Amino acid sequence: MSKVYVSPEEIVTEFLQHYGVQFEEEMKKIYLCDKEITELPIEFGSAFTTNSLMMFGLSCNKIEELPDSICTLRSLKLLFCRSNKLVKLPEEIGALKNLKLLPKRITLP
């Protein structure tokens, strides 16, 4: 029987724990670089209801697409996602007013 999740926080908690990171709603930084991640949970951004996340390191993985929910992270200033397999960015990523760095080395087909 598969596990039933109740909230985005539970989904993201399990995802982060799998990569050795303890989820906290007030997290300011997450480093998930070089973990061979292929995708993020679609609920990822929804788990941070306090909008505290300011830095998200995803470089050197195998991610093809960032979930749209990442655009709900209004406090996000730094998003490191170079050396992935990105083919698409969420349309609303430009609405992240605090986002100051989206590495220019991202090449989309």
PDB file of N, CA and C in Angstrom:
ATOM      1  N   MET A   1       0.844  -1.171   0.000  1.00  0.00           N
ATOM      2  CA  MET A   1       0.000   0.000   0.000  1.00  0.00           C
ATOM      3  C   MET A   1       0.889   1.233   0.000  1.00  0.00           C
ATOM      4  N   SER A   2       0.579   2.205  -0.847  1.00  0.00           N
ATOM      5  CA  SER A   2       1.406   3.401  -0.907  1.00  0.00           C
ATOM      6  C   SER A   2       1.030   4.374   0.201  1.00  0.00           C
ATOM      7  N   LYS A   3       1.988   5.198   0.562  1.00  0.00           N
ATOM      8  CA  LYS A   3       1.810   6.153   1.644  1.00  0.00           C
ATOM      9  C   LYS A   3       0.925   7.301   1.182  1.00  0.00           C
ATOM     10  N   VAL A   4       0.005   7.731   2.032  1.00  0.00           N
ATOM     11  CA  VAL A   4      -0.877   8.855   1.728  1.00  0.00           C
ATOM     12  C   VAL A   4      -0.344  10.078   2.461  1.00  0.00           C
ATOM     13  N   TYR A   5      -0.108  11.141   1.690  1.00  0.00           N
ATOM     14  CA  TYR A   5       0.379  12.379   2.280  1.00  0.00           C
ATOM     15  C   TYR A   5      -0.789  13.327   2.520  1.00  0.00           C
ATOM     16  N   VAL A   6      -0.693  14.072   3.578  1.00  0.00           N
ATOM     17  CA  VAL A   6      -1.763  14.984   3.944  1.00  0.00           C
ATOM     18  C   VAL A   6      -1.454  16.410   3.503  1.00  0.00           C
ATOM     19  N   SER A   7      -0.207  16.799   3.518  1.00  0.00           N
ATOM     20  CA  SER A   7       0.126  18.199   3.242  1.00  0.00           C
ATOM     21  C   SER A   7       1.407  18.318   2.411  1.00  0.00           C
ATOM     22  N   PRO A   8       1.580  19.488   1.769  1.00  0.00           N
ATOM     23  CA  PRO A   8       2.835  19.722   1.051  1.00  0.00           C
ATOM     24  C   PRO A   8       4.051  19.622   1.968  1.00  0.00           C
ATOM     25  N   GLU A   9       3.895  20.031   3.226  1.00  0.00           N
ATOM     26  CA  GLU A   9       5.000  19.966   4.174  1.00  0.00           C
ATOM     27  C   GLU A   9       5.491  18.537   4.366  1.00  0.00           C
ATOM     28  N   GLU A  10       4.551  17.578   4.434  1.00  0.00           N
ATOM     29  CA  GLU A  10       4.934  16.179   4.602  1.00  0.00           C
ATOM     30  C   GLU A  10       5.692  15.660   3.382  1.00  0.00           C
ATOM     31  N   ILE A  11       5.217  16.028   2.214  1.00  0.00           N
ATOM     32  CA  ILE A  11       5.869  15.584   0.979  1.00  0.00           C
ATOM     33  C   ILE A  11       7.286  16.136   0.903  1.00  0.00           C
ATOM     34  N   VAL A  12       7.422  17.428   1.162  1.00  0.00           N
ATOM     35  CA  VAL A  12       8.735  18.070   1.080  1.00  0.00           C
ATOM     36  C   VAL A  12       9.643  17.600   2.201  1.00  0.00           C
ATOM     37  N   THR A  13       9.092  17.364   3.393  1.00  0.00           N
ATOM     38  CA  THR A  13       9.890  16.837   4.503  1.00  0.00           C
ATOM     39  C   THR A  13      10.521  15.509   4.121  1.00  0.00           C
ATOM     40  N   GLU A  14       9.731  14.602   3.560  1.00  0.00           N
ATOM     41  CA  GLU A  14      10.270  13.303   3.177  1.00  0.00           C
ATOM     42  C   GLU A  14      11.301  13.436   2.053  1.00  0.00           C
ATOM     43  N   PHE A  15      11.013  14.299   1.094  1.00  0.00           N
ATOM     44  CA  PHE A  15      11.951  14.530  -0.010  1.00  0.00           C
ATOM     45  C   PHE A  15      13.296  15.033   0.522  1.00  0.00           C
ATOM     46  N   LEU A  16      13.270  16.050   1.372  1.00  0.00           N
ATOM     47  CA  LEU A  16      14.510  16.613   1.918  1.00  0.00           C
ATOM     48  C   LEU A  16      15.246  15.610   2.799  1.00  0.00           C
ATOM     49  N   GLN A  17      14.520  14.863   3.609  1.00  0.00           N
ATOM     50  CA  GLN A  17      15.159  13.866   4.470  1.00  0.00           C
ATOM     51  C   GLN A  17      15.884  12.808   3.645  1.00  0.00           C
ATOM     52  N   HIS A  18      15.316  12.466   2.499  1.00  0.00           N
ATOM     53  CA  HIS A  18      15.962  11.504   1.613  1.00  0.00           C
ATOM     54  C   HIS A  18      17.363  11.985   1.211  1.00  0.00           C
ATOM     55  N   TYR A  19      17.530  13.307   1.128  1.00  0.00           N
ATOM     56  CA  TYR A  19      18.823  13.893   0.747  1.00  0.00           C
ATOM     57  C   TYR A  19      19.583  14.451   1.943  1.00  0.00           C
ATOM     58  N   GLY A  20      19.190  14.053   3.152  1.00  0.00           N
ATOM     59  CA  GLY A  20      19.931  14.414   4.354  1.00  0.00           C
ATOM     60  C   GLY A  20      19.705  15.825   4.856  1.00  0.00           C
ATOM     61  N   VAL A  21      18.557  16.415   4.521  1.00  0.00           N
ATOM     62  CA  VAL A  21      18.249  17.778   4.961  1.00  0.00           C
ATOM     63  C   VAL A  21      16.990  17.741   5.814  1.00  0.00           C
ATOM     64  N   GLN A  22      17.042  18.391   6.961  1.00  0.00           N
ATOM     65  CA  GLN A  22      15.903  18.462   7.867  1.00  0.00           C
ATOM     66  C   GLN A  22      15.019  19.639   7.473  1.00  0.00           C
ATOM     67  N   PHE A  23      13.740  19.391   7.204  1.00  0.00           N
ATOM     68  CA  PHE A  23      12.801  20.449   6.830  1.00  0.00           C
ATOM     69  C   PHE A  23      12.427  21.286   8.032  1.00  0.00           C
ATOM     70  N   GLU A  24      12.443  22.586   7.854  1.00  0.00           N
ATOM     71  CA  GLU A  24      11.927  23.531   8.843  1.00  0.00           C
ATOM     72  C   GLU A  24      11.174  24.595   8.072  1.00  0.00           C
ATOM     73  N   GLU A  25      10.005  24.957   8.529  1.00  0.00           N
ATOM     74  CA  GLU A  25       9.190  25.930   7.811  1.00  0.00           C
ATOM     75  C   GLU A  25       9.892  27.279   7.687  1.00  0.00           C
ATOM     76  N   GLU A  26      10.758  27.598   8.617  1.00  0.00           N
ATOM     77  CA  GLU A  26      11.470  28.879   8.617  1.00  0.00           C
ATOM     78  C   GLU A  26      12.843  28.809   7.943  1.00  0.00           C
ATOM     79  N   MET A  27      13.084  27.777   7.156  1.00  0.00           N
ATOM     80  CA  MET A  27      14.395  27.613   6.513  1.00  0.00           C
ATOM     81  C   MET A  27      14.727  28.827   5.652  1.00  0.00           C
ATOM     82  N   LYS A  28      15.979  29.241   5.700  1.00  0.00           N
ATOM     83  CA  LYS A  28      16.441  30.348   4.856  1.00  0.00           C
ATOM     84  C   LYS A  28      17.279  29.843   3.690  1.00  0.00           C
ATOM     85  N   LYS A  29      17.956  28.705   3.870  1.00  0.00           N
ATOM     86  CA  LYS A  29      18.843  28.165   2.836  1.00  0.00           C
ATOM     87  C   LYS A  29      18.666  26.659   2.724  1.00  0.00           C
ATOM     88  N   ILE A  30      18.720  26.180   1.486  1.00  0.00           N
ATOM     89  CA  ILE A  30      18.720  24.740   1.234  1.00  0.00           C
ATOM     90  C   ILE A  30      19.793  24.456   0.196  1.00  0.00           C
ATOM     91  N   TYR A  31      20.682  23.537   0.514  1.00  0.00           N
ATOM     92  CA  TYR A  31      21.719  23.098  -0.417  1.00  0.00           C
ATOM     93  C   TYR A  31      21.422  21.662  -0.837  1.00  0.00           C
ATOM     94  N   LEU A  32      21.086  21.472  -2.091  1.00  0.00           N
ATOM     95  CA  LEU A  32      20.852  20.137  -2.639  1.00  0.00           C
ATOM     96  C   LEU A  32      21.697  19.945  -3.888  1.00  0.00           C
ATOM     97  N   CYS A  33      22.886  20.485  -3.886  1.00  0.00           N
ATOM     98  CA  CYS A  33      23.775  20.403  -5.045  1.00  0.00           C
ATOM     99  C   CYS A  33      24.413  19.020  -5.137  1.00  0.00           C
ATOM    100  N   ASP A  34      24.596  18.565  -6.371  1.00  0.00           N
ATOM    101  CA  ASP A  34      25.313  17.324  -6.663  1.00  0.00           C
ATOM    102  C   ASP A  34      24.715  16.110  -5.945  1.00  0.00           C
ATOM    103  N   LYS A  35      23.391  15.968  -6.021  1.00  0.00           N
ATOM    104  CA  LYS A  35      22.689  14.849  -5.369  1.00  0.00           C
ATOM    105  C   LYS A  35      22.021  13.931  -6.389  1.00  0.00           C
ATOM    106  N   GLU A  36      22.217  14.193  -7.673  1.00  0.00           N
ATOM    107  CA  GLU A  36      21.607  13.413  -8.759  1.00  0.00           C
ATOM    108  C   GLU A  36      20.082  13.454  -8.713  1.00  0.00           C
ATOM    109  N   ILE A  37      19.535  14.583  -8.292  1.00  0.00           N
ATOM    110  CA  ILE A  37      18.089  14.779  -8.243  1.00  0.00           C
ATOM    111  C   ILE A  37      17.571  14.946  -9.667  1.00  0.00           C
ATOM    112  N   THR A  38      16.488  14.258  -9.981  1.00  0.00           N
ATOM    113  CA  THR A  38      15.907  14.360 -11.320  1.00  0.00           C
ATOM    114  C   THR A  38      14.669  15.254 -11.348  1.00  0.00           C
ATOM    115  N   GLU A  39      14.001  15.403 -10.208  1.00  0.00           N
ATOM    116  CA  GLU A  39      12.839  16.284 -10.152  1.00  0.00           C
ATOM    117  C   GLU A  39      12.564  16.695  -8.711  1.00  0.00           C
ATOM    118  N   LEU A  40      11.886  17.825  -8.578  1.00  0.00           N
ATOM    119  CA  LEU A  40      11.443  18.309  -7.280  1.00  0.00           C
ATOM    120  C   LEU A  40       9.956  18.008  -7.148  1.00  0.00           C
ATOM    121  N   PRO A  41       9.465  17.813  -5.929  1.00  0.00           N
ATOM    122  CA  PRO A  41       8.021  17.625  -5.761  1.00  0.00           C
ATOM    123  C   PRO A  41       7.270  18.850  -6.279  1.00  0.00           C
ATOM    124  N   ILE A  42       6.133  18.629  -6.927  1.00  0.00           N
ATOM    125  CA  ILE A  42       5.376  19.767  -7.461  1.00  0.00           C
ATOM    126  C   ILE A  42       4.909  20.692  -6.341  1.00  0.00           C
ATOM    127  N   GLU A  43       4.826  20.182  -5.129  1.00  0.00           N
ATOM    128  CA  GLU A  43       4.377  20.971  -3.977  1.00  0.00           C
ATOM    129  C   GLU A  43       5.513  21.735  -3.308  1.00  0.00           C
ATOM    130  N   PHE A  44       6.697  21.697  -3.855  1.00  0.00           N
ATOM    131  CA  PHE A  44       7.875  22.217  -3.157  1.00  0.00           C
ATOM    132  C   PHE A  44       7.661  23.624  -2.593  1.00  0.00           C
ATOM    133  N   GLY A  45       7.290  24.563  -3.419  1.00  0.00           N
ATOM    134  CA  GLY A  45       7.119  25.944  -2.951  1.00  0.00           C
ATOM    135  C   GLY A  45       5.998  26.104  -1.952  1.00  0.00           C
ATOM    136  N   SER A  46       4.972  25.293  -2.065  1.00  0.00           N
ATOM    137  CA  SER A  46       3.802  25.379  -1.180  1.00  0.00           C
ATOM    138  C   SER A  46       4.118  25.002   0.263  1.00  0.00           C
ATOM    139  N   ALA A  47       5.197  24.294   0.483  1.00  0.00           N
ATOM    140  CA  ALA A  47       5.550  23.850   1.832  1.00  0.00           C
ATOM    141  C   ALA A  47       6.115  24.979   2.686  1.00  0.00           C
ATOM    142  N   PHE A  48       6.553  26.047   2.049  1.00  0.00           N
ATOM    143  CA  PHE A  48       7.180  27.158   2.782  1.00  0.00           C
ATOM    144  C   PHE A  48       6.181  28.299   2.928  1.00  0.00           C
ATOM    145  N   THR A  49       5.242  28.126   3.832  1.00  0.00           N
ATOM    146  CA  THR A  49       4.173  29.097   3.980  1.00  0.00           C
ATOM    147  C   THR A  49       4.649  30.426   4.562  1.00  0.00           C
ATOM    148  N   THR A  50       5.797  30.444   5.195  1.00  0.00           N
ATOM    149  CA  THR A  50       6.299  31.692   5.781  1.00  0.00           C
ATOM    150  C   THR A  50       7.138  32.502   4.797  1.00  0.00           C
ATOM    151  N   ASN A  51       7.389  31.950   3.606  1.00  0.00           N
ATOM    152  CA  ASN A  51       8.214  32.638   2.608  1.00  0.00           C
ATOM    153  C   ASN A  51       9.580  33.017   3.150  1.00  0.00           C
ATOM    154  N   SER A  52      10.178  32.150   3.924  1.00  0.00           N
ATOM    155  CA  SER A  52      11.479  32.453   4.518  1.00  0.00           C
ATOM    156  C   SER A  52      12.650  32.037   3.633  1.00  0.00           C
ATOM    157  N   LEU A  53      12.434  31.132   2.675  1.00  0.00           N
ATOM    158  CA  LEU A  53      13.541  30.586   1.879  1.00  0.00           C
ATOM    159  C   LEU A  53      14.142  31.662   0.976  1.00  0.00           C
ATOM    160  N   MET A  54      15.424  31.934   1.184  1.00  0.00           N
ATOM    161  CA  MET A  54      16.114  32.989   0.443  1.00  0.00           C
ATOM    162  C   MET A  54      17.162  32.448  -0.523  1.00  0.00           C
ATOM    163  N   MET A  55      17.695  31.253  -0.271  1.00  0.00           N
ATOM    164  CA  MET A  55      18.736  30.685  -1.119  1.00  0.00           C
ATOM    165  C   MET A  55      18.426  29.214  -1.345  1.00  0.00           C
ATOM    166  N   PHE A  56      18.474  28.821  -2.619  1.00  0.00           N
ATOM    167  CA  PHE A  56      18.178  27.442  -2.969  1.00  0.00           C
ATOM    168  C   PHE A  56      19.242  26.960  -3.943  1.00  0.00           C
ATOM    169  N   GLY A  57      20.072  26.024  -3.484  1.00  0.00           N
ATOM    170  CA  GLY A  57      21.144  25.483  -4.302  1.00  0.00           C
ATOM    171  C   GLY A  57      20.757  24.145  -4.904  1.00  0.00           C
ATOM    172  N   LEU A  58      20.637  24.105  -6.229  1.00  0.00           N
ATOM    173  CA  LEU A  58      20.261  22.891  -6.953  1.00  0.00           C
ATOM    174  C   LEU A  58      21.261  22.524  -8.033  1.00  0.00           C
ATOM    175  N   SER A  59      22.410  23.156  -8.052  1.00  0.00           N
ATOM    176  CA  SER A  59      23.383  22.938  -9.123  1.00  0.00           C
ATOM    177  C   SER A  59      23.857  21.495  -9.180  1.00  0.00           C
ATOM    178  N   CYS A  60      24.283  21.095 -10.369  1.00  0.00           N
ATOM    179  CA  CYS A  60      24.901  19.786 -10.606  1.00  0.00           C
ATOM    180  C   CYS A  60      23.969  18.626 -10.269  1.00  0.00           C
ATOM    181  N   ASN A  61      22.750  18.693 -10.765  1.00  0.00           N
ATOM    182  CA  ASN A  61      21.785  17.607 -10.631  1.00  0.00           C
ATOM    183  C   ASN A  61      21.322  17.216 -12.027  1.00  0.00           C
ATOM    184  N   LYS A  62      20.183  16.576 -12.120  1.00  0.00           N
ATOM    185  CA  LYS A  62      19.654  16.125 -13.411  1.00  0.00           C
ATOM    186  C   LYS A  62      18.219  16.605 -13.607  1.00  0.00           C
ATOM    187  N   ILE A  63      17.941  17.783 -13.086  1.00  0.00           N
ATOM    188  CA  ILE A  63      16.590  18.329 -13.112  1.00  0.00           C
ATOM    189  C   ILE A  63      16.286  18.894 -14.501  1.00  0.00           C
ATOM    190  N   GLU A  64      15.140  18.499 -15.054  1.00  0.00           N
ATOM    191  CA  GLU A  64      14.730  18.980 -16.371  1.00  0.00           C
ATOM    192  C   GLU A  64      13.768  20.162 -16.278  1.00  0.00           C
ATOM    193  N   GLU A  65      13.034  20.244 -15.182  1.00  0.00           N
ATOM    194  CA  GLU A  65      12.003  21.263 -15.061  1.00  0.00           C
ATOM    195  C   GLU A  65      11.810  21.634 -13.592  1.00  0.00           C
ATOM    196  N   LEU A  66      11.692  22.914 -13.313  1.00  0.00           N
ATOM    197  CA  LEU A  66      11.381  23.362 -11.957  1.00  0.00           C
ATOM    198  C   LEU A  66       9.867  23.432 -11.816  1.00  0.00           C
ATOM    199  N   PRO A  67       9.328  23.018 -10.671  1.00  0.00           N
ATOM    200  CA  PRO A  67       7.871  23.062 -10.500  1.00  0.00           C
ATOM    201  C   PRO A  67       7.370  24.507 -10.431  1.00  0.00           C
ATOM    202  N   ASP A  68       6.155  24.725 -10.907  1.00  0.00           N
ATOM    203  CA  ASP A  68       5.556  26.057 -10.859  1.00  0.00           C
ATOM    204  C   ASP A  68       5.488  26.601  -9.439  1.00  0.00           C
ATOM    205  N   SER A  69       5.338  25.716  -8.460  1.00  0.00           N
ATOM    206  CA  SER A  69       5.201  26.164  -7.070  1.00  0.00           C
ATOM    207  C   SER A  69       6.440  26.896  -6.565  1.00  0.00           C
ATOM    208  N   ILE A  70       7.559  26.770  -7.269  1.00  0.00           N
ATOM    209  CA  ILE A  70       8.768  27.493  -6.854  1.00  0.00           C
ATOM    210  C   ILE A  70       8.540  29.007  -6.959  1.00  0.00           C
ATOM    211  N   CYS A  71       7.591  29.383  -7.788  1.00  0.00           N
ATOM    212  CA  CYS A  71       7.286  30.801  -7.983  1.00  0.00           C
ATOM    213  C   CYS A  71       6.513  31.402  -6.819  1.00  0.00           C
ATOM    214  N   THR A  72       6.122  30.583  -5.841  1.00  0.00           N
ATOM    215  CA  THR A  72       5.459  31.101  -4.643  1.00  0.00           C
ATOM    216  C   THR A  72       6.470  31.492  -3.569  1.00  0.00           C
ATOM    217  N   LEU A  73       7.746  31.212  -3.816  1.00  0.00           N
ATOM    218  CA  LEU A  73       8.807  31.528  -2.844  1.00  0.00           C
ATOM    219  C   LEU A  73       9.213  32.989  -3.006  1.00  0.00           C
ATOM    220  N   ARG A  74       8.383  33.881  -2.515  1.00  0.00           N
ATOM    221  CA  ARG A  74       8.543  35.326  -2.735  1.00  0.00           C
ATOM    222  C   ARG A  74       9.824  35.918  -2.140  1.00  0.00           C
ATOM    223  N   SER A  75      10.418  35.267  -1.161  1.00  0.00           N
ATOM    224  CA  SER A  75      11.653  35.778  -0.555  1.00  0.00           C
ATOM    225  C   SER A  75      12.909  35.249  -1.234  1.00  0.00           C
ATOM    226  N   LEU A  76      12.743  34.358  -2.201  1.00  0.00           N
ATOM    227  CA  LEU A  76      13.897  33.739  -2.853  1.00  0.00           C
ATOM    228  C   LEU A  76      14.749  34.790  -3.559  1.00  0.00           C
ATOM    229  N   LYS A  77      16.019  34.849  -3.159  1.00  0.00           N
ATOM    230  CA  LYS A  77      16.966  35.802  -3.747  1.00  0.00           C
ATOM    231  C   LYS A  77      17.975  35.110  -4.646  1.00  0.00           C
ATOM    232  N   LEU A  78      18.406  33.923  -4.248  1.00  0.00           N
ATOM    233  CA  LEU A  78      19.429  33.203  -4.999  1.00  0.00           C
ATOM    234  C   LEU A  78      18.929  31.814  -5.353  1.00  0.00           C
ATOM    235  N   LEU A  79      18.966  31.516  -6.635  1.00  0.00           N
ATOM    236  CA  LEU A  79      18.594  30.196  -7.119  1.00  0.00           C
ATOM    237  C   LEU A  79      19.732  29.697  -7.986  1.00  0.00           C
ATOM    238  N   PHE A  80      20.457  28.718  -7.467  1.00  0.00           N
ATOM    239  CA  PHE A  80      21.586  28.148  -8.190  1.00  0.00           C
ATOM    240  C   PHE A  80      21.126  26.858  -8.855  1.00  0.00           C
ATOM    241  N   CYS A  81      21.101  26.839 -10.174  1.00  0.00           N
ATOM    242  CA  CYS A  81      20.626  25.637 -10.861  1.00  0.00           C
ATOM    243  C   CYS A  81      21.438  25.338 -12.124  1.00  0.00           C
ATOM    244  N   ARG A  82      22.687  25.745 -12.125  1.00  0.00           N
ATOM    245  CA  ARG A  82      23.540  25.452 -13.279  1.00  0.00           C
ATOM    246  C   ARG A  82      23.860  23.959 -13.313  1.00  0.00           C
ATOM    247  N   SER A  83      24.289  23.488 -14.435  1.00  0.00           N
ATOM    248  CA  SER A  83      24.665  22.084 -14.632  1.00  0.00           C
ATOM    249  C   SER A  83      23.526  21.133 -14.286  1.00  0.00           C
ATOM    250  N   ASN A  84      22.359  21.415 -14.829  1.00  0.00           N
ATOM    251  CA  ASN A  84      21.209  20.533 -14.767  1.00  0.00           C
ATOM    252  C   ASN A  84      20.794  20.250 -16.199  1.00  0.00           C
ATOM    253  N   LYS A  85      19.683  19.612 -16.377  1.00  0.00           N
ATOM    254  CA  LYS A  85      19.176  19.321 -17.720  1.00  0.00           C
ATOM    255  C   LYS A  85      17.911  20.129 -17.989  1.00  0.00           C
ATOM    256  N   LEU A  86      17.886  21.358 -17.497  1.00  0.00           N
ATOM    257  CA  LEU A  86      16.685  22.182 -17.601  1.00  0.00           C
ATOM    258  C   LEU A  86      16.274  22.401 -19.056  1.00  0.00           C
ATOM    259  N   VAL A  87      15.001  22.120 -19.312  1.00  0.00           N
ATOM    260  CA  VAL A  87      14.441  22.384 -20.634  1.00  0.00           C
ATOM    261  C   VAL A  87      13.331  23.422 -20.533  1.00  0.00           C
ATOM    262  N   LYS A  88      12.947  23.739 -19.306  1.00  0.00           N
ATOM    263  CA  LYS A  88      11.846  24.671 -19.107  1.00  0.00           C
ATOM    264  C   LYS A  88      11.951  25.317 -17.730  1.00  0.00           C
ATOM    265  N   LEU A  89      11.643  26.609 -17.684  1.00  0.00           N
ATOM    266  CA  LEU A  89      11.516  27.324 -16.420  1.00  0.00           C
ATOM    267  C   LEU A  89      10.050  27.704 -16.255  1.00  0.00           C
ATOM    268  N   PRO A  90       9.560  27.798 -15.023  1.00  0.00           N
ATOM    269  CA  PRO A  90       8.169  28.211 -14.832  1.00  0.00           C
ATOM    270  C   PRO A  90       7.929  29.603 -15.431  1.00  0.00           C
ATOM    271  N   GLU A  91       6.782  29.786 -16.042  1.00  0.00           N
ATOM    272  CA  GLU A  91       6.452  31.067 -16.669  1.00  0.00           C
ATOM    273  C   GLU A  91       6.467  32.217 -15.677  1.00  0.00           C
ATOM    274  N   GLU A  92       6.083  31.970 -14.458  1.00  0.00           N
ATOM    275  CA  GLU A  92       5.957  33.025 -13.449  1.00  0.00           C
ATOM    276  C   GLU A  92       7.262  33.334 -12.709  1.00  0.00           C
ATOM    277  N   ILE A  93       8.364  32.746 -13.120  1.00  0.00           N
ATOM    278  CA  ILE A  93       9.624  32.959 -12.394  1.00  0.00           C
ATOM    279  C   ILE A  93      10.027  34.438 -12.401  1.00  0.00           C
ATOM    280  N   GLY A  94       9.624  35.154 -13.422  1.00  0.00           N
ATOM    281  CA  GLY A  94       9.913  36.584 -13.490  1.00  0.00           C
ATOM    282  C   GLY A  94       9.180  37.402 -12.442  1.00  0.00           C
ATOM    283  N   ALA A  95       8.143  36.827 -11.836  1.00  0.00           N
ATOM    284  CA  ALA A  95       7.383  37.528 -10.806  1.00  0.00           C
ATOM    285  C   ALA A  95       8.087  37.521  -9.450  1.00  0.00           C
ATOM    286  N   LEU A  96       9.170  36.752  -9.341  1.00  0.00           N
ATOM    287  CA  LEU A  96       9.923  36.725  -8.082  1.00  0.00           C
ATOM    288  C   LEU A  96      10.770  37.994  -7.999  1.00  0.00           C
ATOM    289  N   LYS A  97      10.211  39.002  -7.404  1.00  0.00           N
ATOM    290  CA  LYS A  97      10.836  40.337  -7.371  1.00  0.00           C
ATOM    291  C   LYS A  97      12.165  40.367  -6.636  1.00  0.00           C
ATOM    292  N   ASN A  98      12.351  39.495  -5.657  1.00  0.00           N
ATOM    293  CA  ASN A  98      13.593  39.480  -4.882  1.00  0.00           C
ATOM    294  C   ASN A  98      14.696  38.648  -5.527  1.00  0.00           C
ATOM    295  N   LEU A  99      14.356  37.884  -6.565  1.00  0.00           N
ATOM    296  CA  LEU A  99      15.338  37.003  -7.197  1.00  0.00           C
ATOM    297  C   LEU A  99      16.386  37.850  -7.909  1.00  0.00           C
ATOM    298  N   LYS A 100      17.594  37.834  -7.363  1.00  0.00           N
ATOM    299  CA  LYS A 100      18.670  38.655  -7.892  1.00  0.00           C
ATOM    300  C   LYS A 100      19.650  37.861  -8.749  1.00  0.00           C
ATOM    301  N   LEU A 101      19.636  36.560  -8.613  1.00  0.00           N
ATOM    302  CA  LEU A 101      20.604  35.764  -9.369  1.00  0.00           C
ATOM    303  C   LEU A 101      19.948  34.482  -9.856  1.00  0.00           C
ATOM    304  N   LEU A 102      19.882  34.371 -11.137  1.00  0.00           N
ATOM    305  CA  LEU A 102      19.523  33.126 -11.797  1.00  0.00           C
ATOM    306  C   LEU A 102      20.663  32.916 -12.742  1.00  0.00           C
ATOM    307  N   PRO A 103      21.620  32.061 -12.406  1.00  0.00           N
ATOM    308  CA  PRO A 103      22.863  31.978 -13.173  1.00  0.00           C
ATOM    309  C   PRO A 103      22.651  31.989 -14.675  1.00  0.00           C
ATOM    310  N   LYS A 104      23.418  32.810 -15.340  1.00  0.00           N
ATOM    311  CA  LYS A 104      23.291  32.994 -16.771  1.00  0.00           C
ATOM    312  C   LYS A 104      23.767  31.793 -17.571  1.00  0.00           C
ATOM    313  N   ARG A 105      24.362  30.816 -16.923  1.00  0.00           N
ATOM    314  CA  ARG A 105      24.872  29.651 -17.633  1.00  0.00           C
ATOM    315  C   ARG A 105      23.783  28.606 -17.901  1.00  0.00           C
ATOM    316  N   ILE A 106      22.541  28.964 -17.657  1.00  0.00           N
ATOM    317  CA  ILE A 106      21.451  28.050 -17.958  1.00  0.00           C
ATOM    318  C   ILE A 106      21.141  28.185 -19.442  1.00  0.00           C
ATOM    319  N   THR A 107      21.179  27.098 -20.150  1.00  0.00           N
ATOM    320  CA  THR A 107      20.880  27.097 -21.573  1.00  0.00           C
ATOM    321  C   THR A 107      19.666  26.212 -21.798  1.00  0.00           C
ATOM    322  N   LEU A 108      18.606  26.822 -22.254  1.00  0.00           N
ATOM    323  CA  LEU A 108      17.394  26.068 -22.551  1.00  0.00           C
ATOM    324  C   LEU A 108      17.360  25.805 -24.045  1.00  0.00           C
ATOM    325  N   PRO A 109      16.871  24.625 -24.436  1.00  0.00           N
ATOM    326  CA  PRO A 109      16.799  24.321 -25.879  1.00  0.00           C
ATOM    327  C   PRO A 109      15.806  25.219 -26.590  1.00  0.00           C
TER     328      PRO A 109
END
